[in-house]
Structures are given as C-alpha cells and as structure tokens.
XYZ file of C-alpha atoms in Angstrom:
691
model
C 57.679 24.644 7.535
C 58.927 26.140 4.242
C 57.182 29.398 5.096
C 58.830 29.444 8.540
C 62.295 28.790 7.072
C 61.768 31.536 4.500
C 60.871 34.022 7.236
C 63.896 32.915 9.257
C 66.206 33.319 6.258
C 64.756 36.766 5.495
C 65.231 37.819 9.131
C 68.862 36.785 9.244
C 69.575 38.351 5.843
C 68.251 41.685 7.080
C 70.333 41.379 10.227
C 73.517 40.729 8.278
C 73.071 43.890 6.205
C 72.534 46.012 9.327
C 75.402 47.790 11.060
C 76.013 45.431 13.938
C 78.566 47.828 15.419
C 75.630 50.057 16.392
C 74.161 47.212 18.444
C 77.052 45.351 20.026
C 80.658 46.081 20.918
C 82.914 43.021 20.893
C 85.664 43.707 23.424
C 87.890 40.649 23.564
C 88.325 37.272 21.876
C 90.441 34.754 23.755
C 91.050 31.829 21.405
C 92.648 28.433 21.948
C 93.506 26.959 18.558
C 94.683 23.469 17.650
C 96.783 23.157 14.510
C 96.734 19.939 12.529
C 99.675 20.386 10.219
C 98.674 17.708 7.747
C 95.289 19.137 6.750
C 93.380 22.401 6.500
C 91.288 21.663 9.588
C 91.281 24.011 12.565
C 89.668 23.204 15.891
C 89.379 25.607 18.757
C 87.716 26.985 21.828
C 87.050 30.689 22.113
C 85.724 33.009 24.801
C 84.195 36.255 23.577
C 83.483 39.274 25.773
C 80.992 41.786 24.422
C 78.697 44.578 25.525
C 75.252 45.320 24.136
C 74.801 48.945 23.023
C 71.143 48.695 21.999
C 68.518 46.223 23.078
C 68.359 43.356 20.571
C 67.413 39.731 20.298
C 70.132 38.624 17.856
C 73.843 39.160 17.274
C 76.233 37.254 15.043
C 79.816 36.166 14.491
C 81.391 35.704 11.069
C 82.481 32.071 10.726
C 83.011 30.339 7.365
C 82.516 26.550 7.041
C 82.246 26.223 10.815
C 80.605 23.562 12.925
C 79.799 24.572 16.493
C 80.345 21.605 18.801
C 79.475 23.165 22.126
C 78.565 26.612 23.366
C 77.384 28.579 26.392
C 76.299 32.180 26.960
C 76.969 33.897 30.287
C 75.801 37.267 31.579
C 78.169 39.393 33.668
C 76.416 38.697 36.960
C 76.077 34.934 36.555
C 78.604 32.093 36.559
C 75.995 29.701 35.184
C 75.150 29.584 31.469
C 71.861 31.017 30.307
C 70.030 28.086 28.739
C 67.350 30.327 27.276
C 69.795 31.473 24.594
C 69.677 29.806 21.167
C 72.228 29.452 18.417
C 71.831 29.209 14.637
C 74.830 28.090 12.582
C 74.710 29.006 8.858
C 77.439 28.493 6.244
C 79.135 31.780 7.029
C 77.750 33.067 10.333
C 76.909 32.030 13.850
C 73.768 33.746 15.136
C 73.184 34.003 18.886
C 69.537 34.558 19.772
C 68.699 35.918 23.204
C 66.914 38.779 24.919
C 70.024 40.968 25.118
C 69.777 44.003 27.407
C 71.223 47.451 26.664
C 74.584 48.237 28.349
C 74.842 44.687 29.676
C 78.043 42.639 29.340
C 78.116 39.001 28.218
C 80.613 36.213 27.603
C 80.166 33.607 24.877
C 82.009 30.297 24.908
C 82.300 28.285 21.671
C 83.936 24.980 20.777
C 84.231 24.734 17.023
C 85.797 23.048 14.040
C 86.496 24.724 10.692
C 87.642 23.634 7.261
C 89.722 26.562 6.103
C 89.582 27.308 2.380
C 90.958 30.841 2.590
C 93.060 32.969 4.907
C 94.963 30.050 6.468
C 97.408 28.384 4.107
C 99.134 25.014 4.504
C 102.252 25.151 2.344
C 104.667 22.337 1.576
C 108.192 23.267 2.572
C 110.838 20.584 2.274
C 109.874 17.907 4.826
C 107.148 19.734 6.725
C 104.038 21.853 6.232
C 104.375 25.529 6.961
C 101.240 27.361 8.079
C 100.503 31.069 7.747
C 97.509 33.363 7.576
C 96.499 36.309 5.411
C 93.300 37.990 6.523
C 93.232 41.326 4.702
C 89.745 41.972 3.426
C 87.249 39.845 5.312
C 89.001 36.516 5.579
C 90.057 35.824 9.172
C 86.631 34.303 9.789
C 87.764 31.392 7.606
C 89.864 30.086 10.505
C 88.744 32.067 13.558
C 85.131 32.966 14.389
C 85.311 36.740 14.689
C 83.911 39.973 13.244
C 84.891 40.807 9.681
C 83.834 44.442 10.024
C 87.049 46.481 10.286
C 85.120 49.096 12.275
C 84.882 46.731 15.245
C 88.201 46.800 17.099
C 88.750 43.776 19.361
C 91.535 42.619 21.652
C 92.661 39.221 20.341
C 94.617 36.912 22.669
C 95.631 33.663 20.997
C 96.901 30.378 22.413
C 98.051 27.979 19.709
C 98.781 24.270 20.114
C 101.285 22.891 17.600
C 103.861 20.144 17.183
C 106.793 20.639 19.538
C 109.252 20.906 16.631
C 107.619 24.056 15.270
C 107.818 27.690 16.250
C 104.517 29.568 16.533
C 104.324 33.322 15.979
C 101.283 35.542 16.486
C 100.229 39.070 17.454
C 101.323 40.606 20.724
C 103.616 39.455 23.474
C 104.527 35.814 24.007
C 103.632 35.147 27.632
C 104.850 31.576 27.892
C 105.141 28.210 26.116
C 103.809 25.025 27.702
C 105.001 21.497 26.844
C 102.433 18.708 26.576
C 103.279 15.223 25.234
C 104.934 16.145 21.944
C 103.030 19.406 21.562
C 103.556 22.953 22.737
C 101.021 25.640 23.563
C 102.090 29.171 22.747
C 100.250 31.894 24.669
C 100.184 35.356 23.044
C 98.660 38.470 24.594
C 97.512 41.724 22.999
C 96.902 44.753 25.209
C 95.062 46.888 22.657
C 92.194 46.265 20.206
C 92.528 45.811 16.441
C 90.477 44.842 13.403
C 90.129 41.114 12.822
C 91.821 41.186 9.404
C 95.066 42.019 11.224
C 95.112 38.823 13.296
C 98.078 36.696 12.250
C 99.530 33.250 12.733
C 102.680 31.602 11.377
C 103.897 28.092 12.211
C 107.135 26.602 10.958
C 110.817 26.026 11.591
C 112.341 29.357 12.620
C 115.222 30.930 14.452
C 115.191 34.581 15.455
C 117.444 37.534 16.083
C 116.300 40.031 18.720
C 117.156 43.722 18.606
C 115.762 46.745 20.459
C 114.664 50.168 19.257
C 115.995 53.373 20.807
C 112.682 53.650 22.696
C 113.035 50.140 24.122
C 110.604 48.245 21.859
C 111.669 44.587 21.343
C 112.039 43.745 17.636
C 112.167 40.069 16.645
C 113.540 39.154 13.226
C 112.649 35.590 12.227
C 114.396 33.457 9.639
C 114.759 29.837 8.530
C 117.671 28.084 10.259
C 119.412 27.592 6.909
C 119.227 31.347 6.184
C 121.381 32.659 9.025
C 123.799 34.291 6.551
C 120.898 36.239 5.010
C 119.704 37.888 8.216
C 121.868 41.016 8.032
C 121.294 41.921 4.359
C 117.585 41.100 4.601
C 116.848 43.137 7.728
C 119.415 45.867 7.058
C 118.422 49.315 8.389
C 115.506 47.919 10.453
C 116.501 49.670 13.681
C 117.310 52.919 11.876
C 113.915 52.947 10.152
C 112.055 52.077 13.344
C 113.741 54.883 15.290
C 113.241 57.322 12.424
C 109.510 56.621 12.083
C 108.873 57.020 15.806
C 110.564 60.405 15.717
C 109.123 61.537 12.376
C 105.537 60.514 13.149
C 105.796 62.041 16.596
C 103.953 59.225 18.331
C 105.536 56.195 20.023
C 105.135 52.802 18.398
C 101.659 51.753 19.605
C 102.130 48.036 20.315
C 104.048 45.849 22.788
C 106.650 44.541 20.349
C 107.334 44.084 16.648
C 107.944 40.857 14.735
C 108.797 40.114 11.110
C 108.256 36.631 9.698
C 109.143 35.297 6.224
C 106.848 32.644 4.742
C 106.824 30.599 1.561
C 104.551 31.461 -1.376
C 102.994 34.494 0.268
C 100.234 36.257 -1.650
C 101.899 39.681 -1.595
C 105.230 41.276 -0.738
C 104.183 41.737 2.889
C 101.252 42.226 5.244
C 101.139 44.597 8.203
C 99.422 42.362 10.766
C 99.364 44.156 14.100
C 102.830 43.856 15.674
C 103.531 40.885 13.372
C 104.429 41.567 9.748
C 104.405 38.498 7.507
C 106.362 38.818 4.262
C 107.418 36.748 1.266
C 110.591 34.746 1.859
C 111.684 35.808 -1.643
C 112.985 38.878 0.205
C 115.384 36.784 2.284
C 118.444 37.733 0.272
C 122.211 37.488 0.468
C 124.758 40.288 0.122
C 124.769 40.118 -3.682
C 120.982 40.007 -3.911
C 120.690 43.203 -1.857
C 121.873 45.285 -4.823
C 118.826 44.486 -6.962
C 116.102 43.050 -4.750
C 116.096 44.022 -1.106
C 113.509 44.190 1.665
C 114.137 47.801 2.680
C 111.063 49.413 1.125
C 108.666 46.601 2.060
C 110.158 46.609 5.559
C 109.541 50.343 5.946
C 106.093 50.203 4.339
C 104.746 47.460 6.627
C 106.283 49.136 9.672
C 104.585 52.448 8.800
C 101.289 50.561 8.622
C 101.562 49.844 12.354
C 100.425 53.459 12.783
C 98.549 54.012 9.511
C 96.177 51.081 9.095
C 96.623 49.234 12.370
C 96.400 52.034 14.959
C 93.934 54.044 12.854
C 91.945 52.031 10.335
C 89.836 53.157 7.397
C 86.067 52.924 7.844
C 85.674 51.661 4.279
C 87.473 51.263 0.951
C 86.634 54.849 0.005
C 89.353 55.950 2.417
C 91.910 53.258 1.558
C 94.548 55.869 0.759
C 94.678 56.730 4.481
C 96.389 53.387 4.881
C 98.310 52.710 1.680
C 99.135 56.302 0.719
C 100.402 57.061 4.215
C 102.416 53.830 4.445
C 103.971 54.491 1.023
C 104.822 58.068 1.930
C 106.332 57.302 5.321
C 108.278 54.373 3.910
C 109.729 56.786 1.363
C 110.633 59.217 4.153
C 112.406 56.396 5.986
C 114.345 55.554 2.823
C 115.163 59.228 2.381
C 116.748 59.138 5.822
C 118.946 56.254 4.630
C 119.643 57.018 0.974
C 119.239 60.801 0.769
C 117.152 63.468 -0.977
C 118.055 62.432 -4.525
C 116.710 58.937 -3.892
C 113.507 60.392 -2.432
C 112.822 62.585 -5.454
C 113.834 59.847 -7.876
C 111.152 57.643 -6.334
C 108.595 60.454 -6.579
C 109.559 60.731 -10.234
C 109.019 56.976 -10.708
C 105.600 57.236 -9.023
C 104.748 60.172 -11.278
C 105.627 58.183 -14.399
C 103.463 55.232 -13.289
C 100.527 57.517 -12.616
C 101.041 59.356 -15.904
C 101.111 56.066 -17.825
C 97.911 55.008 -16.088
C 96.226 58.248 -17.146
C 97.463 57.963 -20.722
C 95.924 54.488 -20.841
C 92.599 55.982 -19.778
C 92.649 54.142 -16.444
C 92.897 57.034 -13.998
C 90.477 57.085 -11.084
C 89.918 59.375 -8.125
C 91.805 58.700 -4.924
C 88.474 58.436 -3.085
C 87.154 55.823 -5.506
C 87.096 52.476 -3.646
C 87.700 50.677 -6.954
C 90.926 52.545 -7.705
C 94.105 50.658 -8.538
C 96.978 50.028 -6.167
C 98.993 52.546 -8.172
C 96.434 55.224 -7.282
C 96.052 54.326 -3.606
C 99.792 53.885 -3.000
C 101.590 56.236 -5.384
C 99.081 59.061 -5.765
C 98.352 58.848 -2.037
C 102.037 59.398 -1.302
C 102.137 62.291 -3.751
C 99.159 63.931 -2.016
C 101.010 63.904 1.288
C 104.211 65.227 -0.277
C 102.405 68.147 -1.915
C 100.263 68.817 1.153
C 103.348 68.969 3.366
C 104.951 71.470 1.007
C 101.742 73.500 1.051
C 101.193 73.763 4.831
C 104.802 73.583 5.976
C 106.829 70.940 7.743
C 106.004 71.984 11.305
C 102.253 72.191 10.742
C 102.205 68.867 8.895
C 103.940 67.005 11.716
C 101.602 68.604 14.259
C 98.611 67.473 12.200
C 99.776 63.858 11.969
C 100.452 63.640 15.679
C 97.054 65.120 16.598
C 95.258 62.944 14.034
C 96.778 59.722 15.388
C 96.244 60.566 19.032
C 92.651 61.632 18.483
C 91.662 58.465 16.602
C 94.015 55.911 18.182
C 92.631 52.344 18.133
C 89.655 53.607 16.145
C 88.494 54.154 12.587
C 88.941 57.166 10.323
C 87.647 58.828 7.196
C 89.436 61.256 4.903
C 87.704 64.250 6.446
C 89.129 63.330 9.878
C 92.584 64.014 8.467
C 91.758 66.951 6.184
C 89.832 68.789 8.892
C 92.814 68.451 11.206
C 95.050 69.965 8.518
C 92.679 72.890 8.104
C 92.527 73.505 11.867
C 96.287 73.544 12.306
C 97.212 75.404 9.106
C 94.246 77.787 8.984
C 93.865 76.974 5.279
C 90.752 76.101 3.315
C 91.591 72.871 1.495
C 88.363 72.409 -0.472
C 90.105 73.096 -3.795
C 93.032 70.845 -2.847
C 90.625 68.033 -2.003
C 88.779 68.479 -5.286
C 91.959 68.436 -7.396
C 93.950 65.756 -5.602
C 91.358 63.488 -3.972
C 88.074 63.735 -5.854
C 89.176 64.301 -9.428
C 90.382 61.385 -11.507
C 92.514 63.738 -13.615
C 96.166 63.801 -12.667
C 97.526 67.296 -11.792
C 100.546 66.782 -14.034
C 101.783 70.370 -14.095
C 101.748 70.632 -10.309
C 103.637 67.368 -10.028
C 106.283 68.493 -12.508
C 106.666 71.755 -10.622
C 107.235 69.816 -7.413
C 109.864 67.660 -9.128
C 111.722 70.768 -10.314
C 112.793 71.479 -6.730
C 115.385 68.692 -6.879
C 118.231 68.568 -9.390
C 117.939 64.833 -9.985
C 114.205 64.713 -10.688
C 114.405 67.984 -12.640
C 117.157 66.557 -14.825
C 115.163 63.365 -15.448
C 112.288 65.512 -16.696
C 114.681 67.338 -19.033
C 116.070 64.084 -20.455
C 112.540 62.790 -20.929
C 111.355 65.911 -22.749
C 114.603 66.737 -24.628
C 116.528 63.487 -25.282
C 118.475 65.122 -28.102
C 120.542 67.012 -25.503
C 122.649 63.904 -24.984
C 124.102 63.952 -28.472
C 124.348 67.533 -29.644
C 127.738 69.010 -30.421
C 130.028 70.723 -27.938
C 129.058 74.099 -29.390
C 125.423 73.772 -28.330
C 124.435 75.512 -25.130
C 122.615 72.614 -23.465
C 124.939 69.840 -24.580
C 125.393 66.958 -22.130
C 128.852 65.469 -22.695
C 129.577 61.759 -22.383
C 131.996 62.566 -19.586
C 128.927 63.336 -17.454
C 128.954 59.669 -16.521
C 132.288 59.955 -14.736
C 131.761 63.489 -13.479
C 128.666 62.644 -11.467
C 129.205 61.320 -7.928
C 129.119 57.550 -7.521
C 126.551 57.714 -4.721
C 123.525 58.181 -6.960
C 123.019 56.738 -10.393
C 119.613 57.432 -12.066
C 120.874 60.428 -14.065
C 123.872 58.468 -15.304
C 121.635 55.544 -16.243
C 119.148 57.845 -18.001
C 121.914 59.392 -20.130
C 123.405 55.980 -20.887
C 120.076 54.381 -21.840
C 119.207 57.257 -24.144
C 122.605 56.999 -25.832
C 122.389 53.201 -26.184
C 119.125 53.600 -28.067
C 120.919 55.681 -30.725
C 124.260 54.128 -31.782
C 124.653 56.958 -34.282
C 125.238 59.478 -31.474
C 128.672 61.087 -31.792
C 129.271 60.377 -28.118
C 128.188 56.728 -28.301
C 131.554 54.933 -28.160
C 133.081 57.226 -25.569
C 130.132 56.968 -23.228
C 129.835 53.177 -23.528
C 133.544 52.771 -22.824
C 133.280 55.023 -19.770
C 130.285 53.076 -18.529
C 132.129 49.764 -18.824
C 135.078 51.281 -16.956
C 132.800 52.491 -14.165
C 132.637 50.663 -10.852
C 128.971 51.624 -10.453
C 126.979 48.365 -10.523
C 123.788 50.110 -11.620
C 125.461 51.773 -14.573
C 127.050 48.503 -15.662
C 123.703 46.760 -15.226
C 122.162 49.278 -17.635
C 124.678 48.051 -20.212
C 123.702 44.428 -19.592
C 119.983 45.149 -19.903
C 120.044 47.588 -22.817
C 122.834 46.316 -25.051
C 121.534 43.032 -26.451
C 123.547 43.295 -29.672
C 127.249 43.358 -28.825
C 129.877 44.350 -31.337
C 133.324 42.775 -31.192
C 134.675 46.184 -30.145
C 132.859 45.790 -26.830
C 133.049 42.013 -26.396
C 135.855 41.959 -23.828
C 134.287 44.804 -21.865
C 130.905 43.084 -21.889
C 132.410 39.818 -20.655
C 133.514 41.556 -17.454
C 129.825 41.909 -16.525
C 129.763 38.202 -15.669
C 131.930 39.050 -12.656
C 129.636 41.757 -11.263
C 128.053 41.350 -7.848
C 124.541 41.503 -9.279
C 122.341 38.550 -10.178
C 120.305 40.671 -12.593
C 123.463 41.747 -14.423
C 124.871 38.219 -14.592
C 121.595 36.804 -15.908
C 121.307 39.377 -18.704
C 125.008 39.262 -19.580
C 125.091 35.450 -19.738
C 122.196 35.272 -22.164
C 123.415 38.116 -24.384
C 126.970 36.783 -24.584
C 125.667 33.275 -25.319
C 123.461 34.662 -28.115
C 126.094 36.955 -29.652
C 129.212 34.790 -29.548
C 128.380 31.107 -30.241
C 132.033 30.025 -30.325
C 132.525 31.000 -26.674
C 129.312 29.480 -25.265
C 131.113 26.682 -23.458
C 133.432 29.179 -21.795
C 130.554 31.380 -20.595
C 128.705 28.366 -19.216
C 131.785 27.090 -17.405
C 132.335 30.505 -15.846
C 128.798 30.793 -14.441
C 127.908 27.198 -13.560
C 128.057 27.794 -9.791
C 125.842 30.913 -9.753
C 122.218 30.357 -8.673
C 120.941 33.900 -8.139
C 117.899 34.961 -6.139
C 115.532 32.555 -4.416
C 113.897 31.989 -7.798
C 117.268 30.774 -9.146
C 117.061 33.269 -11.993
C 120.630 32.592 -13.107
C 120.632 28.826 -12.541
C 117.411 28.126 -14.459
C 118.688 30.195 -17.394
C 122.032 28.394 -17.190
C 120.379 24.949 -17.314
C 118.331 26.003 -20.330
C 121.369 27.333 -22.194
C 123.359 24.242 -21.247
C 120.630 22.048 -22.760
C 120.523 24.252 -25.864
C 124.298 24.064 -26.425
C 124.870 20.717 -28.206
C 128.603 20.439 -27.580
C 128.487 21.401 -23.874
C 128.850 18.446 -21.470
C 126.941 15.988 -23.619
C 127.063 13.306 -20.912
C 125.243 15.630 -18.458
C 122.239 16.630 -20.571
C 119.827 14.313 -18.770
C 121.043 15.560 -15.393
C 120.499 19.160 -16.482
C 116.980 18.384 -17.660
C 116.064 16.508 -14.481
C 117.377 19.352 -12.343
C 115.249 21.851 -14.252
C 112.196 19.597 -13.842
C 112.908 19.216 -10.110
C 112.421 22.956 -9.681
C 108.768 22.578 -10.738
C 108.027 20.498 -7.627
C 105.397 21.858 -5.169
C 107.998 21.911 -2.394
C 109.829 24.667 -4.273
C 108.763 28.352 -4.042
C 106.332 29.330 -6.770
C 108.702 31.966 -8.155
C 111.299 29.257 -8.852
C 108.640 26.900 -10.217
C 107.414 29.584 -12.613
C 110.936 30.147 -13.904
C 111.411 26.410 -14.432
C 108.071 25.986 -16.205
C 108.845 28.989 -18.396
C 112.204 27.622 -19.493
C 110.814 24.127 -20.119
C 108.253 25.800 -22.346
C 110.982 27.749 -24.153
C 112.826 24.543 -25.077
C 109.542 22.766 -25.836
C 110.107 19.691 -23.657
C 107.960 18.482 -20.742
C 108.010 15.063 -19.119
C 105.128 13.561 -17.124
C 106.543 14.760 -13.807
C 106.681 18.369 -15.004
C 103.163 18.134 -16.425
C 101.867 16.678 -13.148
C 103.453 19.555 -11.247
C 101.954 22.028 -13.725
C 98.458 20.616 -13.182
C 99.002 21.011 -9.427
C 100.229 24.582 -9.992
C 96.978 25.435 -11.802
C 95.245 25.095 -8.412
C 97.795 27.076 -6.419
C 96.622 29.639 -3.849
C 98.656 32.442 -5.417
C 96.397 33.728 -8.191
C 99.199 35.109 -10.382
C 101.060 31.807 -10.394
C 97.805 29.895 -10.859
C 96.890 32.069 -13.839
C 100.341 31.502 -15.370
C 99.993 27.725 -14.922
C 96.485 27.621 -16.388
C 97.557 29.564 -19.474
C 100.558 27.311 -20.016
C 98.392 24.203 -19.585
C 95.958 25.482 -22.200
C 98.810 26.074 -24.639
C 100.364 22.667 -24.016
C 96.980 20.947 -24.386
C 97.004 22.023 -28.032
C 100.175 19.960 -28.539
C 99.477 16.357 -29.591
C 102.407 15.161 -27.454
C 100.831 16.367 -24.223
C 97.045 16.544 -24.752
C 96.082 13.082 -23.459
C 98.636 13.135 -20.630
C 97.321 16.456 -19.329
C 93.709 15.286 -19.632
C 94.442 12.151 -17.607
C 96.353 14.079 -14.953
C 93.509 16.579 -14.582
C 91.003 13.748 -14.109
C 93.206 12.222 -11.415
C 93.241 15.532 -9.566
C-alpha cells in the first residue's frame, strides 16, 4: 500500500509541474457561493466547462483546504454523469481522473466547502463583518476552486448568497437579485475571460453613485452610507480620467462596466480586479484631506490596469513591467491631462530620484528580473515608456499600443510581443534600447537627466539639487535665485517654490533667509506653507505669530506638524493650541486627533479632570473594529507616553496576528519591546496564551 501511495504521489507531483494549459482549456466557471459572515467558511456549487486539447487521463483544479461533497462529470453529448470518472482531493488540488479525449468538451459539477485562510478576508467593521477578496498571485483558489495559472483565461460568472442587509459586489454585470427568507442571491455575469487572480468579491453595507463615461460605460462608485459627503472629493476626476484613457489608449474599455469599492484594512492601496477595483477605504477623504492624500493616482492606476494587466496579462513575473510599468505610465498621463505638464515632469523627477537612491544603495535590478522591487517595475517601467515614446514619436507609439492590445486581447503577453510591435511600426532596431533599459540593472542616469531637461520645472529641480548654493548668492552673481522667486512663480504649481524654500530653511545663515520665510508665510499656497510646518521645527519668536496661522490651514498634514512644533517650542501657550485644535480629527487614521490626545495627556495643567477620558479614548482607537492605520497611530502614541492598560495590550496581541503584514510586523515589534518591561511582561504572556 505504501508503495502504491508513493507512486500515486509521484504521479500527481509530476502532473502539477506540467503545463496544464497545453492539455486543457478551461472556458467557463459558473459558481454559486454561500457566505457565512461570522466565520471564514465558504460553501459553494460550481459548474466548470472545459475542452481537452491533448488526450490525457488527469486534469486538476487548484483548491486550498477544500472538501468535495459531491461531484459529477458530463461529456458534451450526454446529460447523464460519467460514473467511470474518479476524483482525488489533496490539500491544495482536486484531480479529476478520466479517459479524456482530444478536442472533446466536458462539464464538471462540484459541491464543496472551504476554510479560507488567504484571499478572502472577514474584517470587523462596527457592528458587522465586512468580506472582501484579494487574489493577486495565486490565491483565489483559497475560496473558489479554479486555475491559479494566469495563462488560463476563464469566464467567471458568480452568484453569491448573503444576508439581505448586505450589498454584494463582484466582477461583471449584475443581472438580478433574488430574495429568499432573509437572504439575497446576487447574480453577476462576465462576457469575457480573465485570469483567476482577478476574480473579486466584496460584501458589506454600501450605497453607490452611478455615472456614465462619454462612450456609455456605466461606472459605479461605492461608499459607506456614512461617507456620502466624501464621495465627490474621493472620486474626483473619475469620468475625466476614464474618457481620457479610452481616447489615449485608442481602444474602448474592454469590459461591461466599471466598479470601485472601498474596503477596510486592505492589503494595498488598490487592486485592479476585472471591472471591479477594490481599494483601501483610507482613500475615502473629505475636501480638506484631498490636498494631501487623495485617490486620484490610485484611481487612474487601477483603471489603466483594466487594459494593461486585465485585458492583456503577463505570462510570468519576468514581464511584470508590462502590467505595473504601463499602469503607472498611463496613470501619469491621465494626471497630466488634469494637472498639466509641470506635474507630469515633476513626477518623473520623483521617480528618477527613487530609482537613483535604489541604485546608490546597491539594490538596482533589471526590469526583466522577476525579483525586482516595486520601484523598478512601476517607476522604471513608466520611465521606459516615456523615453520610448520620445524615441519613436507620439503617433507611432499610439499606433503600437493599439495594435498590441488588439492583437493580444484577452490573452497573455511577453515583453517581446510589445517590443516587436514597436520595431514593426517605427522601423527601428531596439536591441540596444532593450539592453540598456530592460536587461541591464544599471540605471541610465544621464539619459534620464537629459529627458528631464526638456521641462523647465524638472530641469530647475536638477539645478537646485546639483547647485544648492544658487539660492543664497548675492544679487551680483549671474545665477542668483532671489527670495522673491517664491511670489513671482505662478500659484498653480509649487515644487520649485518648495525646493527653494526647503534649501533656504536648511541654512538659516542665508542672506535671503528672513525675507523668503516671511514671503512663504504670507503665501496662500498650502503646499508652500506646509513646507514651513514640516521643515521648521525650531521656531524663533520672530516667526511665532506667522507660524501659529498654520493651525488654520486646510491641510491635516500641516495642522499635525504645526500643532506639535508649536507645543514643543512655546510651553506657555500649550493650553491655547490644544483648545484651538480639539475638534480636528484629520484623515481616517485620525492623525491630528491621536497626536492631540497624546499632547493633552502630556500637558499637566490642561483639563486635569479629563485626563482619564483622554487616555480611554486613545485606547479605544486600538480596538480591532478600528482601521489598522488608526490603531497603529494609537499604539505608537501609547508607546511614546509609556502607558498601556490591559485592554490596549489585548488589542496589541490581536494586532500581532493581523492579515496586513506591515501592521502585524509593527505590532510584533512593539510587543517584543513591551515584553522587556517588567510592568507588562506577565500580562502579555498570559494574553498570548489565551489567544
């Protein structure tokens, strides 16, 4: 028996490593899924249509922690199941064993139950559990038996049963919603195939705003009922960007509709699921928040992915830049359409500086290295497209992109598929370009600087970087940059002004120092004033009154920095500063409020009868029902004042098991530090044993 099992294991292991896409083509997965909101259990019934490409006796589905309850295999010419077929259910796959015939079509029916440990997340939100999925990589098989190979494009049609109080959002068009004894079944239909990692599901309490693109595509913007006032600033420019990308790319949006859904404690900024972007609800912002932290770039990036990543998908990680580099570049083009050329080149400059810093740290990799960093795939990928467009010309570039997308629509691509199209249209040999920009890990710094010289803003930033002394030479010097530059520049764009100001603030001995600082305080430009808040931590009495005006700015970043710096520099006025800012909360992470509570606790004479209330409020923000960004702020400030109660420690132990790895890592490190404190060691140990 052991020998037989060993042979069986060896057989299946060999099968798994083979390219199943050469043997079978999965056409359609029609899934009926039952959501149990109180636990990470998924039950479902799926019908899978597939066609055999080569004669074989075994195919498989990816399915993690799955128990098959019932199943039947049908051939295309029979309505009765074929009882000769066998099934083998391992920990991560379902093998179907049968004498499959070449070119023959089959349908597989499965009833299953899964315990989802990845990809589907059950998140506490106030008085209910929000559910959302994140399948990028090879994770959808943790909640839906499917094919993890991104080279197998499948039409996914989902029907989801959930509590009647919840809204269910998935890929494709919502056909109808059926009521059934306290539950609702939501039927979604996709018309075109996609990779399984792009299948999405979100369940929660939502309202929506519906708009329409110029081409007639329905766009649904979801939001929490309590966030109705945040809809406009959050989704600002959505229609403009959608219309721009359709025109710029030269190919109509390839799906039936487009949806955007905020969720709590998402793993990333956003994810470009086909026709259904899921993004972090930290980007649901109000009018003030828009100044410093808005959704515009993420919005444009995930929308661009609907073409680059969803319509055409990389064959492997070697070609990841075809998704992330393209999405970054086209998002930047969409922002250029909104904010102008200076903004576009300023961003290219920022990307250049990130890439340069990466190279200086000895961490540069080639763009075609599958282990490259996000900075390489995103930022260098965008730079490649910018330089390539300049090289071949605007008209040829747009022709290439259109031909490339049409030729490989709903399929998979490699870098050569794109490069060869560029060579055909332009008539150029790009072998040297590919070697320098794609295959070499060295950054072509001189070429990048030359490209930046074509715009006055980015060219000036290079000058300031290389010759900072120009900001403080005398009026007699040829290249002198006077302090009045701050007021002479147009208000519409600020990076040059900020660069001059920051350089001056770093050298108080500059002859122009006082004049420039005074002009900056007098400016109505929020970004320039924010530079003062962030770069002027020591405040002389000469600037005290000017600095105090920063507390009135419509910027949560400015208020946060100004409150702390004023509190630190002028102890006698701490009560006044705290009174002035006590109603400001800030972003969704309550950046201003958590700082305010900490300063209020650290100011002995301020509202002595409210100290316990302040502490309990700060502790309440560590609760699992709060977003992890707010919890991290609260934990950080409790650590700064050196006081934790049992409730906060319990919440910290829970946080050390959170699904977001960055937050989990933060919590683990803090727990380790606190465990060295005699006050907390035994409490933490007991709490960890209980969990």
